[in-house]
Short mmCIF file of C-alpha atoms in Angstrom, two decimals:
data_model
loop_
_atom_site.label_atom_id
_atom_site.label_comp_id
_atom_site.label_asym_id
_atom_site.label_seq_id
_atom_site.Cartn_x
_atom_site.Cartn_y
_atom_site.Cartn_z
CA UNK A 1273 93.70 149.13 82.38
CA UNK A 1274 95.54 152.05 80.77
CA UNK A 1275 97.53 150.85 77.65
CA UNK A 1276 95.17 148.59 76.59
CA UNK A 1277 94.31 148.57 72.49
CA UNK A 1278 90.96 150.29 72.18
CA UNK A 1279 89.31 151.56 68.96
CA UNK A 1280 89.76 155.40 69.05
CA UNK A 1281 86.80 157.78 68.07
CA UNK A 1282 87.51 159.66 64.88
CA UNK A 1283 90.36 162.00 65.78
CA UNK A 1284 89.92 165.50 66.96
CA UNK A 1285 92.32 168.09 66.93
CA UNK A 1286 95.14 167.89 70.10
CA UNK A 1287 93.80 170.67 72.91
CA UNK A 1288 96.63 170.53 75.33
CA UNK A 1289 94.58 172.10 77.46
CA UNK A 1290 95.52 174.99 80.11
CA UNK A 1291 96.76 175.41 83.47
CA UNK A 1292 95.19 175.33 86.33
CA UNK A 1293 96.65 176.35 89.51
CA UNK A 1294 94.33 175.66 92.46
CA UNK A 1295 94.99 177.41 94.99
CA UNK A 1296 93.12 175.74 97.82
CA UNK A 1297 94.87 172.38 97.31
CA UNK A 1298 98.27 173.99 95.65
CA UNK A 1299 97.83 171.47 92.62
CA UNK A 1300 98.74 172.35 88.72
CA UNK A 1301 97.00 170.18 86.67
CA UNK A 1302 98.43 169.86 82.62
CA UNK A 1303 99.33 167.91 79.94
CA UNK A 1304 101.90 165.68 79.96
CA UNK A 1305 104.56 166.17 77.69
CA UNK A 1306 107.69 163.72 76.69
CA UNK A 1307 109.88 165.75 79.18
CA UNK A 1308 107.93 164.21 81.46
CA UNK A 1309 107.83 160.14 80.48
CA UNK A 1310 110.40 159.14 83.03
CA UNK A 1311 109.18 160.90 85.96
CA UNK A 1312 105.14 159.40 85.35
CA UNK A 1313 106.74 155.99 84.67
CA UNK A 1314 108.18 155.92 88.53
CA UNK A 1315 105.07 157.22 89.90
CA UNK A 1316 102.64 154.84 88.52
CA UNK A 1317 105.12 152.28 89.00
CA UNK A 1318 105.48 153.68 92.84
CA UNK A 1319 101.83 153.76 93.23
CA UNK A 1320 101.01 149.77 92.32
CA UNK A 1321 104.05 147.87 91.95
CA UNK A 1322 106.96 146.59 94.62
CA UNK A 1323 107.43 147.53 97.91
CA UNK A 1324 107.11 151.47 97.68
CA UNK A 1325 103.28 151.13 96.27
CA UNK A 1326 102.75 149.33 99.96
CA UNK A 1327 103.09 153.08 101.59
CA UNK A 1328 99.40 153.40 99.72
CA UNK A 1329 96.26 151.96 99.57
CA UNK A 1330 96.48 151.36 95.83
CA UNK A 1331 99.16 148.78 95.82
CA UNK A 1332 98.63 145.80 93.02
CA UNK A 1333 101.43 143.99 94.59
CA UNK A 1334 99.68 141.40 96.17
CA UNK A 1335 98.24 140.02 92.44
CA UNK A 1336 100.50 141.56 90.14
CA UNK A 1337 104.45 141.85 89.52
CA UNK A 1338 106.70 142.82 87.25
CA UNK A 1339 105.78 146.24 85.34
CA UNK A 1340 102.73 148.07 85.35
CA UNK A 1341 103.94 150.02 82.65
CA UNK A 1342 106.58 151.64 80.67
CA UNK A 1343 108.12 154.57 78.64
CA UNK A 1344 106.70 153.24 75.23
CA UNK A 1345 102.96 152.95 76.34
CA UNK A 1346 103.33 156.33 78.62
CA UNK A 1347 104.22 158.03 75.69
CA UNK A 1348 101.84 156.16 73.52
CA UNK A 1349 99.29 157.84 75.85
CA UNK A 1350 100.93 161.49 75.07
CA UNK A 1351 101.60 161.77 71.51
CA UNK A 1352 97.36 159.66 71.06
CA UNK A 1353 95.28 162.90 69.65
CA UNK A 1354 92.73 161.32 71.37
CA UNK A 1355 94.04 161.16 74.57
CA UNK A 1356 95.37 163.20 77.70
CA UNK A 1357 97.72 162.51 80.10
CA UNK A 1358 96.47 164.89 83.15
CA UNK A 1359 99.64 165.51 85.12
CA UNK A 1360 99.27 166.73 88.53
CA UNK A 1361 102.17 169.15 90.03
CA UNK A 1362 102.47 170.06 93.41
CA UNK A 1363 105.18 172.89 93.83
CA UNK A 1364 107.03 171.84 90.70
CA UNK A 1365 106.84 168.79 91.30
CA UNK A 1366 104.76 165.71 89.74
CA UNK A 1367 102.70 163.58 92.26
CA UNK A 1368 99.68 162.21 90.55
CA UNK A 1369 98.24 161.54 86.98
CA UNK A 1370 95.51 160.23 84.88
CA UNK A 1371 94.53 158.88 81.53
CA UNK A 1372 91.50 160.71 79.75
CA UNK A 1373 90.99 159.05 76.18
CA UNK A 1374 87.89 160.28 73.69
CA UNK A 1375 86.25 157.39 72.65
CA UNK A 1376 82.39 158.95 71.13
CA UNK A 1377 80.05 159.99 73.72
CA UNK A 1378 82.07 158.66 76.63
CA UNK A 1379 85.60 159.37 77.81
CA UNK A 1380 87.91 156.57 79.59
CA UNK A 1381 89.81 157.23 82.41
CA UNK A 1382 92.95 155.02 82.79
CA UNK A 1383 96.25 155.43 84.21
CA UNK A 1384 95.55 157.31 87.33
CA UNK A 1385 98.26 156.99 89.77
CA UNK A 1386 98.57 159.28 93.08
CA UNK A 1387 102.01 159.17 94.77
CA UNK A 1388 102.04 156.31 97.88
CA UNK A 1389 103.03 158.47 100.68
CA UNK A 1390 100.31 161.55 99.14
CA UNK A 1391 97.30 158.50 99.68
CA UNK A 1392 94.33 158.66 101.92
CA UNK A 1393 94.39 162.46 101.68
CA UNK A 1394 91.60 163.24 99.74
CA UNK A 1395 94.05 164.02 96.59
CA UNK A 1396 92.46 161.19 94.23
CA UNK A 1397 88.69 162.63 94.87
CA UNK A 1398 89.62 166.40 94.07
CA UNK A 1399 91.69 164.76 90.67
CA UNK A 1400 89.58 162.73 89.47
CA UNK A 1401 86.54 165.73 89.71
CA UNK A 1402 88.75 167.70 87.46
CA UNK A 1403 89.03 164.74 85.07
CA UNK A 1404 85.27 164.69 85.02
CA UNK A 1405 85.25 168.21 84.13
CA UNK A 1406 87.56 168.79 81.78
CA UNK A 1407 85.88 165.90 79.39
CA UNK A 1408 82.68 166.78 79.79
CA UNK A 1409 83.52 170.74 78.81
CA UNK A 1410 86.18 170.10 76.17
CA UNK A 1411 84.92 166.89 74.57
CA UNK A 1412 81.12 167.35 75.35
CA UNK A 1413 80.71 163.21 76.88
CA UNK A 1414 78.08 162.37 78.88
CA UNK A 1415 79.79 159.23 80.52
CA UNK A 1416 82.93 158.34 82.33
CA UNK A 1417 83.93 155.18 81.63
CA UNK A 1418 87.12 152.90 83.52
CA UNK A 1419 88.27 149.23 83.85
CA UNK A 1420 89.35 147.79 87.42
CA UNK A 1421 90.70 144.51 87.83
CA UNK A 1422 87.63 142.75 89.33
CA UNK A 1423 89.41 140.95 92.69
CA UNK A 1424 90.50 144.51 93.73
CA UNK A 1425 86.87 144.98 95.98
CA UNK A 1426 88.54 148.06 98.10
CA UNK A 1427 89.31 150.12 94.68
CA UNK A 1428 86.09 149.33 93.05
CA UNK A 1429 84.41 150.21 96.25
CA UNK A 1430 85.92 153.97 96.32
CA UNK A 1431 85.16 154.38 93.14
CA UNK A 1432 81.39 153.55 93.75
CA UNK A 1433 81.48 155.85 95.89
CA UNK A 1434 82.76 158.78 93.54
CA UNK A 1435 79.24 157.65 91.84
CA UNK A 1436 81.05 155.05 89.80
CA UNK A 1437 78.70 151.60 88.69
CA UNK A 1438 79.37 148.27 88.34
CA UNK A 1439 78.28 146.80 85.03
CA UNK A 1440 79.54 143.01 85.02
CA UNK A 1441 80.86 143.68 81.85
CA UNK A 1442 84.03 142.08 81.95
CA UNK A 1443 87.19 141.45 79.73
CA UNK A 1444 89.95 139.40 79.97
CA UNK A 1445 93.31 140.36 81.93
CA UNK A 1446 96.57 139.80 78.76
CA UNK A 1447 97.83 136.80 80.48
CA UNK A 1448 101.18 136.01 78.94
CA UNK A 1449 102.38 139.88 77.96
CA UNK A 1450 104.31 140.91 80.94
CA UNK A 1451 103.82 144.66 79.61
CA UNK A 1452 101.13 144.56 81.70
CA UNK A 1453 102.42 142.44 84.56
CA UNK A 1454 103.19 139.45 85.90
CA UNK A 1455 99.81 137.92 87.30
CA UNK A 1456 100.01 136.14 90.90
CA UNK A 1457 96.69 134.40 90.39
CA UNK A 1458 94.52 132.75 87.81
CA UNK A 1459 91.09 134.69 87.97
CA UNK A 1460 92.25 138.30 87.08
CA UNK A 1461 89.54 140.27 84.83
CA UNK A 1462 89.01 143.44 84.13
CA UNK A 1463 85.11 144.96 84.70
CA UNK A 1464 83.90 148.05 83.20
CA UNK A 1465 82.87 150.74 85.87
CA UNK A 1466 80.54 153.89 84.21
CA UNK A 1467 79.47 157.35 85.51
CA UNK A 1468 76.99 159.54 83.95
CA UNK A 1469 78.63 163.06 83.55
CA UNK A 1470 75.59 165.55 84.17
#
């Protein structure tokens, strides 16, 4: 889960990257900046919390309430030299983003949220292949590594399918800091998922 205290790799300096209009798909990927906090906030909200993350597949509603995240730990994400916040624009407008942090020889991928209604589409396969590329050509990684909530079978089962593995590796869901949600059940657990970058 993206937030989530993790030991950093020793820092590098901050690339912010470049644009990149696609024209095939009409998507601008960059980095986030704190101009944008408010707008990623409603989207990742949008995409697994409440009623509006039900128009998608992605929805965490079912296990989780309350916040999935806020202002402090978006920005957190921006201002980490470490980190990336991949913004996705589609005429001028944001509708997907994701997490890249540098942690050694493997990047983690965190915080990816796709707008509801923008689901199903294909969107999430052609981001998340950019992800992939842009840490393995500006950090050098040879591994993709993420953190699903275990119960959530459908999610982990796309993500296989991007070449993503199961490793039973598991960690604990922060029961009792609401920063991270409000759990609905009692057997929430995060598992590490890893892809080999070639």
């Amino acid at each position: 889960m993206a937030g989530l205290p993790s030991t950093l790799a020793q820092p590098r300096p901050r690339s912010k990257g470049r644009r990149m209009d696609t024209p095939a798909t009409g998507l601008t990927f960059r980095a986030a900046t704190d101009a944008d906090v408010d707008a990623l906030v409603a989207l990742i909200e949008s995409a697994y919390r409440g009623d509006s993350s039900r128009a998608g597949w992605t929805t965490e509603a079912d296990i989780l309430q309350g916040q999935r995240t806020d202002p402090e730990g978006v920005l957190e994400v921006i201002k980490s030299p470490d980190s990336r916040l991949l913004t996705v624009e589609r005429d001028g407008r944001v509708i997907a983003c994701c997490q890249l942090e540098h942690r050694g020889d493997h990047a983690y991928f965190g915080m990816f949220a796709v707008s509801p209604t923008l689901q199903g589409a294909g969107l999430g396969k052609v981001i998340m292949a950019e992800a992939e590329r842009r840490v393995r050509e500006e950090w050098g990684v040879t591994e993709m590594h993420m953190t699903v909530i275990s119960v959530r079978d459908d999610l982990i089962a796309w993500y296989e399918r991007r070449g993503y593995r199961r490793t039973g590796k598991m960690t604990p869901f922060p029961y009792g800091d609401e920063r991270f949600g409000i759990p609905q059940r009692a057997d929430l657990q995060f598992e590490l998922l890893v892809k080999p970058l070639a």
